[in-house]
Coordinates of C-alpha atoms in Angstrom, one line a residue:
M1 CA 96.5 97.5 6.8
A2 CA 99.9 98.1 5.3
L3 CA 100.3 100.7 2.5
N4 CA 101.8 100.3 -0.9
Q5 CA 101.1 96.6 -1.4
L6 CA 101.0 96.6 -5.2
T7 CA 103.6 97.0 -7.9
D8 CA 103.1 97.8 -11.6
K9 CA 104.6 94.4 -12.4
E10 CA 102.0 92.6 -10.3
I11 CA 99.2 94.7 -11.7
Q12 CA 100.2 93.9 -15.3
A13 CA 100.4 90.1 -14.4
H14 CA 96.8 90.3 -13.1
I15 CA 95.6 92.2 -16.2
R16 CA 97.1 89.5 -18.5
K17 CA 95.1 86.8 -16.7
G18 CA 91.9 88.7 -17.7
K19 CA 90.0 87.8 -14.6
A20 CA 87.7 90.1 -12.7
K21 CA 89.4 91.0 -9.5
L22 CA 89.7 93.6 -6.8
L23 CA 93.3 94.3 -5.9
S24 CA 94.1 96.1 -2.6
D25 CA 97.1 98.5 -2.3
G26 CA 96.2 99.2 1.4
G27 CA 95.0 102.4 2.9
N28 CA 91.6 102.3 1.3
L29 CA 93.0 102.2 -2.2
Y30 CA 91.9 99.5 -4.6
L31 CA 92.2 98.6 -8.3
R32 CA 89.2 97.0 -9.9
L33 CA 89.9 94.7 -12.9
R34 CA 86.9 94.0 -15.2
G35 CA 87.7 92.6 -18.6
E36 CA 89.7 95.2 -20.5
S37 CA 89.1 98.0 -18.0
Q38 CA 91.0 98.8 -14.8
S39 CA 89.9 101.5 -12.5
W40 CA 91.1 102.9 -9.2
L41 CA 88.7 103.1 -6.2
F42 CA 88.9 104.7 -2.8
R43 CA 86.7 102.7 -0.4
F44 CA 85.8 103.7 3.2
K45 CA 83.2 103.5 5.8
V46 CA 81.7 106.8 7.0
P47 CA 83.0 107.3 10.5
Q48 CA 80.3 107.2 13.2
A49 CA 81.5 110.6 14.5
A50 CA 81.6 112.3 11.1
A51 CA 80.1 115.8 11.5
W52 CA 79.5 116.0 7.8
A53 CA 77.3 112.9 7.6
N54 CA 73.8 112.4 8.6
A55 CA 72.7 109.5 10.9
E56 CA 71.7 107.3 7.9
L57 CA 75.0 107.7 6.2
R58 CA 77.3 107.0 9.2
G59 CA 78.8 103.5 9.2
K60 CA 77.9 103.0 5.5
P61 CA 80.5 101.9 2.9
I62 CA 81.3 104.4 0.1
E63 CA 83.3 104.1 -3.1
I64 CA 84.9 107.0 -4.9
G65 CA 86.2 106.4 -8.5
L66 CA 89.7 107.7 -9.1
K67 CA 90.0 107.3 -12.9
A68 CA 91.5 104.4 -14.9
Y69 CA 94.8 102.7 -14.8
P70 CA 97.4 103.3 -16.3
A71 CA 96.1 106.8 -17.3
R72 CA 96.3 107.4 -13.5
S73 CA 99.6 105.8 -12.4
L74 CA 100.1 103.8 -9.3
S75 CA 102.1 106.5 -7.6
D76 CA 99.5 109.2 -8.5
A77 CA 96.6 107.1 -7.2
R78 CA 98.5 106.7 -3.9
R79 CA 98.9 110.5 -3.7
V80 CA 95.2 111.0 -4.2
A81 CA 94.3 108.3 -1.7
E82 CA 96.6 110.0 0.9
E83 CA 94.8 113.3 0.3
L84 CA 91.4 111.5 0.9
R85 CA 92.7 109.8 4.0
S86 CA 93.7 113.2 5.3
D87 CA 90.2 114.5 4.6
L88 CA 88.7 111.7 6.7
A89 CA 91.2 112.4 9.5
N90 CA 90.2 116.1 9.5
D91 CA 86.5 115.3 9.5
I92 CA 86.0 116.4 5.9
D93 CA 83.8 114.5 3.3
P94 CA 86.3 113.2 0.8
R95 CA 83.7 113.3 -1.9
E96 CA 83.7 117.1 -1.8
R97 CA 86.9 117.0 -3.9
F98 CA 85.0 115.5 -6.8
R99 CA 81.6 117.3 -6.6
V100 CA 80.2 118.2 -10.0
G101 CA 77.3 120.4 -10.9
D102 CA 73.8 119.4 -11.8
D103 CA 72.9 117.5 -15.0
D104 CA 72.6 120.7 -17.0
G105 CA 76.1 121.8 -15.9
E106 CA 74.8 125.2 -14.7
T107 CA 77.9 125.6 -12.5
F108 CA 79.5 128.8 -11.3
Q109 CA 82.6 128.2 -13.3
K110 CA 80.5 127.7 -16.5
W111 CA 78.7 131.0 -16.0
A112 CA 81.9 132.8 -15.0
K113 CA 83.5 131.8 -18.3
A114 CA 80.3 132.8 -20.1
Y115 CA 80.2 136.2 -18.5
I116 CA 83.9 136.9 -19.2
G117 CA 83.5 135.7 -22.8
K118 CA 80.5 138.1 -23.3
E119 CA 82.1 141.1 -21.6
E120 CA 85.8 141.0 -22.2
G121 CA 85.6 142.5 -25.7
G122 CA 84.7 145.8 -24.0
W123 CA 87.5 145.6 -21.5
R124 CA 90.3 147.7 -23.0
N125 CA 93.0 146.7 -20.4
P126 CA 94.4 143.2 -21.0
K127 CA 95.5 143.1 -17.4
H128 CA 91.9 143.6 -16.3
R129 CA 90.8 140.6 -18.4
Q130 CA 93.6 138.5 -16.9
Q131 CA 92.8 139.6 -13.3
W132 CA 89.2 138.5 -13.7
R133 CA 90.4 135.0 -14.7
N134 CA 93.2 134.8 -12.1
T135 CA 91.2 135.9 -9.1
L136 CA 88.3 133.5 -9.8
R137 CA 90.8 130.7 -10.4
D138 CA 92.9 131.4 -7.3
Y139 CA 90.2 132.3 -4.8
V140 CA 86.8 131.1 -6.0
Y141 CA 86.7 128.0 -8.1
S142 CA 87.9 125.6 -5.4
E143 CA 84.8 126.5 -3.3
L144 CA 82.2 127.6 -5.9
G145 CA 83.5 126.4 -9.3
K146 CA 81.6 123.1 -9.5
R147 CA 78.5 124.2 -7.6
P148 CA 75.3 124.8 -9.5
V149 CA 74.6 128.5 -9.3
A150 CA 71.0 127.8 -8.1
D151 CA 72.4 126.0 -5.0
I152 CA 75.0 128.6 -4.0
T153 CA 74.2 130.1 -0.6
R154 CA 75.6 132.9 1.5
N155 CA 77.6 130.4 3.5
H156 CA 79.3 129.1 0.3
V157 CA 80.3 132.6 -0.6
K158 CA 81.5 133.3 2.9
A159 CA 83.7 130.1 2.7
A160 CA 85.3 131.3 -0.5
L161 CA 86.0 134.8 0.9
Q162 CA 87.0 134.0 4.4
P163 CA 90.7 133.2 3.7
L164 CA 91.1 136.6 2.1
W165 CA 89.5 138.3 5.1
D166 CA 91.6 136.4 7.5
D167 CA 94.8 137.3 5.6
E168 CA 93.7 140.9 5.5
K169 CA 93.8 141.1 1.7
F170 CA 90.9 143.5 1.8
E171 CA 91.3 145.1 -1.6
T172 CA 91.4 141.6 -3.2
F173 CA 88.5 140.6 -0.9
S174 CA 86.3 143.5 -2.3
R175 CA 87.2 142.7 -5.9
V176 CA 86.6 139.0 -5.6
R177 CA 83.2 139.5 -3.8
M178 CA 82.0 141.9 -6.5
R179 CA 83.1 139.5 -9.3
I180 CA 81.2 136.7 -7.6
E181 CA 78.1 138.9 -7.3
T182 CA 78.4 140.0 -10.9
V183 CA 78.6 136.4 -12.2
L184 CA 75.7 135.3 -10.1
D185 CA 73.6 138.3 -11.2
Y186 CA 74.3 137.3 -14.9
A187 CA 73.5 133.6 -14.3
F188 CA 70.3 134.3 -12.3
Y189 CA 69.0 136.6 -15.1
E190 CA 69.8 134.2 -17.9
L191 CA 68.4 131.2 -16.0
D192 CA 65.4 133.2 -14.7
I193 CA 66.2 132.4 -11.1
D194 CA 64.2 134.7 -8.8
R195 CA 66.2 135.0 -5.6
A196 CA 68.5 137.4 -3.7
N197 CA 72.1 137.3 -4.7
P198 CA 74.0 135.5 -1.9
A199 CA 77.2 137.6 -2.7
R200 CA 75.4 140.9 -2.1
W201 CA 77.3 143.1 0.4
K202 CA 74.8 145.6 1.9
G203 CA 72.4 143.9 4.4
N204 CA 73.9 140.5 3.7
L205 CA 77.7 139.7 3.8
Q206 CA 78.3 143.0 5.5
N207 CA 76.7 141.5 8.6
S208 CA 79.2 138.7 8.6
F209 CA 82.4 140.5 7.8
G210 CA 81.8 144.0 9.3
K211 CA 82.7 147.3 7.7
L212 CA 85.6 147.4 5.3
G213 CA 86.3 151.0 6.3
K214 CA 87.5 149.7 9.7
R215 CA 89.8 147.1 8.2
Q216 CA 92.9 148.6 9.7
K217 CA 91.6 147.6 13.1
V218 CA 91.4 144.0 12.2
K219 CA 94.1 142.0 14.1
S220 CA 97.3 141.0 12.3
H221 CA 97.8 137.5 10.9
A222 CA 98.1 134.9 13.7
A223 CA 101.7 133.7 13.4
A224 CA 103.7 131.2 15.3
P225 CA 106.6 132.5 17.4
W226 CA 109.7 132.1 15.1
R227 CA 111.4 129.8 17.6
E228 CA 108.5 127.3 17.2
V229 CA 108.6 127.1 13.4
P230 CA 111.3 124.3 13.2
A231 CA 109.0 122.1 15.3
I232 CA 106.1 122.9 13.0
M233 CA 108.2 122.0 10.0
A234 CA 109.1 118.7 11.6
K235 CA 105.4 117.8 11.9
L236 CA 104.8 118.8 8.2
R237 CA 107.8 116.7 7.1
A238 CA 106.1 113.6 8.6
K239 CA 103.6 113.9 5.7
P240 CA 106.0 113.5 2.7
E241 CA 103.2 112.4 0.3
V242 CA 100.5 115.0 1.3
V243 CA 100.6 117.7 -1.3
S244 CA 99.0 120.4 0.9
A245 CA 101.6 119.7 3.6
L246 CA 104.4 119.9 1.0
A247 CA 103.0 123.2 -0.3
M248 CA 102.9 124.6 3.3
R249 CA 106.5 123.7 3.8
F250 CA 107.5 125.3 0.5
S251 CA 105.6 128.5 1.5
I252 CA 107.5 128.7 4.8
L253 CA 110.9 127.9 3.2
T254 CA 110.4 130.7 0.6
A255 CA 108.4 133.2 2.8
A256 CA 105.9 133.3 -0.1
R257 CA 102.2 133.9 -0.1
S258 CA 99.9 130.9 -0.1
G259 CA 98.3 131.8 -3.4
E260 CA 101.6 132.2 -5.1
V261 CA 102.7 128.7 -4.0
R262 CA 99.5 127.0 -4.7
G263 CA 99.5 128.4 -8.3
L264 CA 103.2 127.6 -8.8
E265 CA 103.9 126.2 -12.3
W266 CA 107.0 124.1 -13.3
R267 CA 107.9 126.6 -16.0
E268 CA 108.5 129.2 -13.2
I269 CA 111.3 127.1 -11.7
D270 CA 114.9 127.5 -12.9
E271 CA 116.5 124.3 -11.6
A272 CA 120.0 125.2 -12.9
E273 CA 120.0 128.5 -11.1
R274 CA 118.0 127.3 -8.1
V275 CA 115.5 130.2 -8.5
W276 CA 111.8 130.5 -8.6
R277 CA 110.8 133.3 -11.1
L278 CA 107.4 134.5 -10.0
P279 CA 105.9 136.3 -13.1
E280 CA 104.4 139.7 -12.7
A281 CA 100.9 138.5 -13.6
R282 CA 100.9 136.4 -10.3
S283 CA 102.8 138.8 -8.1
K284 CA 100.8 141.0 -5.7
N285 CA 102.7 144.1 -6.6
G286 CA 102.7 143.4 -10.4
K287 CA 106.4 143.0 -10.6
E288 CA 108.4 139.8 -11.4
H289 CA 110.0 138.4 -8.3
H290 CA 112.9 136.1 -8.1
V291 CA 113.0 133.8 -5.1
P292 CA 116.3 132.0 -4.2
L293 CA 115.6 128.3 -3.3
N294 CA 117.4 126.8 -0.4
A295 CA 118.3 123.1 -0.1
E296 CA 115.0 121.9 1.4
A297 CA 112.9 123.8 -1.1
I298 CA 114.8 122.0 -3.9
E299 CA 114.3 118.7 -2.1
I300 CA 110.5 119.3 -2.0
L301 CA 110.5 120.0 -5.8
E302 CA 112.4 116.7 -6.3
N303 CA 109.9 115.0 -4.1
M304 CA 107.0 116.3 -6.2
K305 CA 108.6 114.8 -9.3
A306 CA 109.2 111.5 -7.5
L307 CA 105.5 111.3 -6.7
G308 CA 104.8 111.0 -10.4
L309 CA 102.5 114.0 -10.7
E310 CA 101.8 115.3 -14.2
G311 CA 100.6 118.7 -15.3
K312 CA 101.7 122.3 -15.3
R313 CA 101.3 122.9 -11.5
V314 CA 103.8 121.8 -9.0
F315 CA 101.3 121.4 -6.1
A316 CA 98.4 120.1 -8.1
G317 CA 95.2 118.8 -6.5
P318 CA 93.7 115.4 -7.3
T319 CA 92.1 116.7 -10.6
G320 CA 95.1 118.7 -11.7
G321 CA 93.8 122.1 -10.5
M322 CA 95.0 124.3 -7.6
I323 CA 94.7 122.9 -4.1
S324 CA 92.6 125.1 -1.9
D325 CA 93.8 127.6 0.7
V326 CA 91.7 125.7 3.2
A327 CA 93.6 122.4 2.6
V328 CA 97.0 124.1 3.1
S329 CA 95.8 125.9 6.2
K330 CA 94.4 122.7 7.8
Q331 CA 97.8 121.0 7.5
L332 CA 99.4 123.9 9.4
K333 CA 96.7 124.1 12.1
A334 CA 96.9 120.4 12.7
A335 CA 100.6 121.0 13.5
Y336 CA 100.0 124.2 15.5
P337 CA 96.4 125.3 16.2
G338 CA 95.4 129.0 16.2
I339 CA 97.8 130.3 13.5
T340 CA 97.4 131.3 9.8
A341 CA 99.4 130.1 6.8
H342 CA 100.1 133.7 5.8
G343 CA 101.3 134.7 9.3
T344 CA 103.6 131.8 9.8
A345 CA 105.1 131.8 6.3
R346 CA 105.8 135.5 6.3
S347 CA 105.5 137.2 9.7
S348 CA 107.4 134.5 11.6
F349 CA 110.2 134.8 9.0
R350 CA 110.3 138.6 9.3
D351 CA 110.5 138.3 13.1
W352 CA 113.3 135.7 12.8
V353 CA 115.3 138.1 10.6
A354 CA 114.8 141.0 13.0
D355 CA 115.5 139.0 16.2
A356 CA 118.0 136.4 15.3
T357 CA 120.1 137.8 12.4
N358 CA 122.0 140.8 11.3
Y359 CA 120.4 141.1 7.9
P360 CA 119.1 144.6 7.2
G361 CA 115.4 145.2 7.1
E362 CA 115.3 146.2 3.5
V363 CA 116.7 142.8 2.5
A364 CA 114.0 141.0 4.5
E365 CA 111.4 143.3 2.9
A366 CA 112.8 142.4 -0.6
A367 CA 112.4 138.7 0.3
L368 CA 108.8 139.3 1.1
N369 CA 108.3 141.2 -2.2
H370 CA 107.0 144.3 -0.4
T371 CA 106.8 147.6 -2.3
N372 CA 109.1 150.3 -0.9
P373 CA 106.8 152.8 0.7
N374 CA 109.3 155.6 0.0
A375 CA 108.5 156.6 -3.6
I376 CA 111.6 158.7 -4.1
E377 CA 113.9 156.0 -2.7
A378 CA 112.2 153.4 -4.8
A379 CA 112.7 155.4 -7.9
Y380 CA 116.5 155.4 -7.5
L381 CA 117.0 152.1 -5.6
R382 CA 116.8 149.3 -8.3
T383 CA 118.5 146.5 -6.5
T384 CA 116.5 143.5 -5.2
Y385 CA 119.4 142.3 -2.9
F386 CA 119.3 138.9 -4.6
E387 CA 122.8 137.8 -3.5
K388 CA 122.1 138.8 0.1
R389 CA 118.7 137.1 0.0
K390 CA 120.4 133.9 -1.2
M391 CA 122.5 133.8 2.0
M392 CA 119.5 134.8 4.1
M393 CA 117.2 132.1 2.7
D394 CA 120.0 129.5 3.2
D395 CA 120.3 130.5 6.8
W396 CA 116.5 130.4 7.2
G397 CA 116.4 126.9 5.7
N398 CA 119.2 125.7 8.1
F399 CA 117.4 127.2 11.1
L400 CA 114.1 125.4 10.1
A401 CA 116.1 122.1 9.7
G402 CA 117.6 122.5 13.2
I403 CA 121.1 123.3 11.8
N404 CA 122.9 126.2 13.6
N405 CA 119.7 127.3 15.4
V406 CA 121.7 129.8 17.2
V407 CA 122.0 131.9 14.0
S408 CA 125.4 133.6 13.4
M409 CA 125.2 137.3 12.9
R410 CA 126.6 137.5 9.4
E411 CA 128.2 140.7 8.2
V412 CA 125.9 141.5 5.3
I413 CA 125.6 145.3 5.3

């Protein structure tokens, strides 16, 4: 069935008639009119081959409510429907995006907020308080936030931690795991839940992830060869309304970390100067980082505005929160299996700089926002090579777009 069959004018005409009706916009998206209420629906039949469904559910029709019109605009409803169709295509239960906790609301996110509220008065360092909130928001809530604490299993905790392990963010991995364990300990005690903590390390998650002391032996991020990245970008461009695909493109274009892109807020974008000002609170090295935006990165931002999304985040999920790392990674792996988002956005870029350009290594390292390992040199070298990075990121954008793919060796030293 064709997509985008409705217009706001047609919807208003039907509403004025005051008759109960089900309007189809195509692609599983419907608007149900009932008296004075109008609500969006996503209707689908569970695929017979769906791995997430049991035998009784397969082939059955399911409806997912997507909020009321016009509070949720036509363009925004289409965006959410596209995300849900993507879930179905990737053998994911679309309902998982809207899971809520039990009737008592005893969810992980509720108990995390309760624990922080109870303990933060004793935390002297404001940065420590913010880090607790930021790490749970960025790495945990998408997987555990709406789950009742009594239902959380070791596999749920593993799913939340796996992207950090795969991206070799071992220090963050340890902190996040301990914070999950702490929140669950607190919730279990208050709720009188007598069971082992699924986030415990020794004799539990240690068996799944191995010994952190051997982390340097873990293989590097799986990255696409830099010559293949333009083809990957072409496949991602074929999904102009899928937020996770747009986020992955933006990450590649800016050589930025996935978490930084997924958490990007509109207030961080300086459109006049074409710069993304990543604040120190969200930067891995704790320093503000200015990212020059090339033409395609600007185009993506304009596309996000055209989709009619509201809220503080640029790449917001269906409910306004951060999209998950898993959603972004799946878009990349659908285009090129066997690689990671971190490796392709950053390692492939670094290899391109080394192999195909004349830009100095320190300029590439500055673009990746890496800390200078030479403490003495870092103390005296204050430049971030911003003007050179502007040229470099423009060249990177042209290469990804298929323009001048034989990159000229600019004199930039």
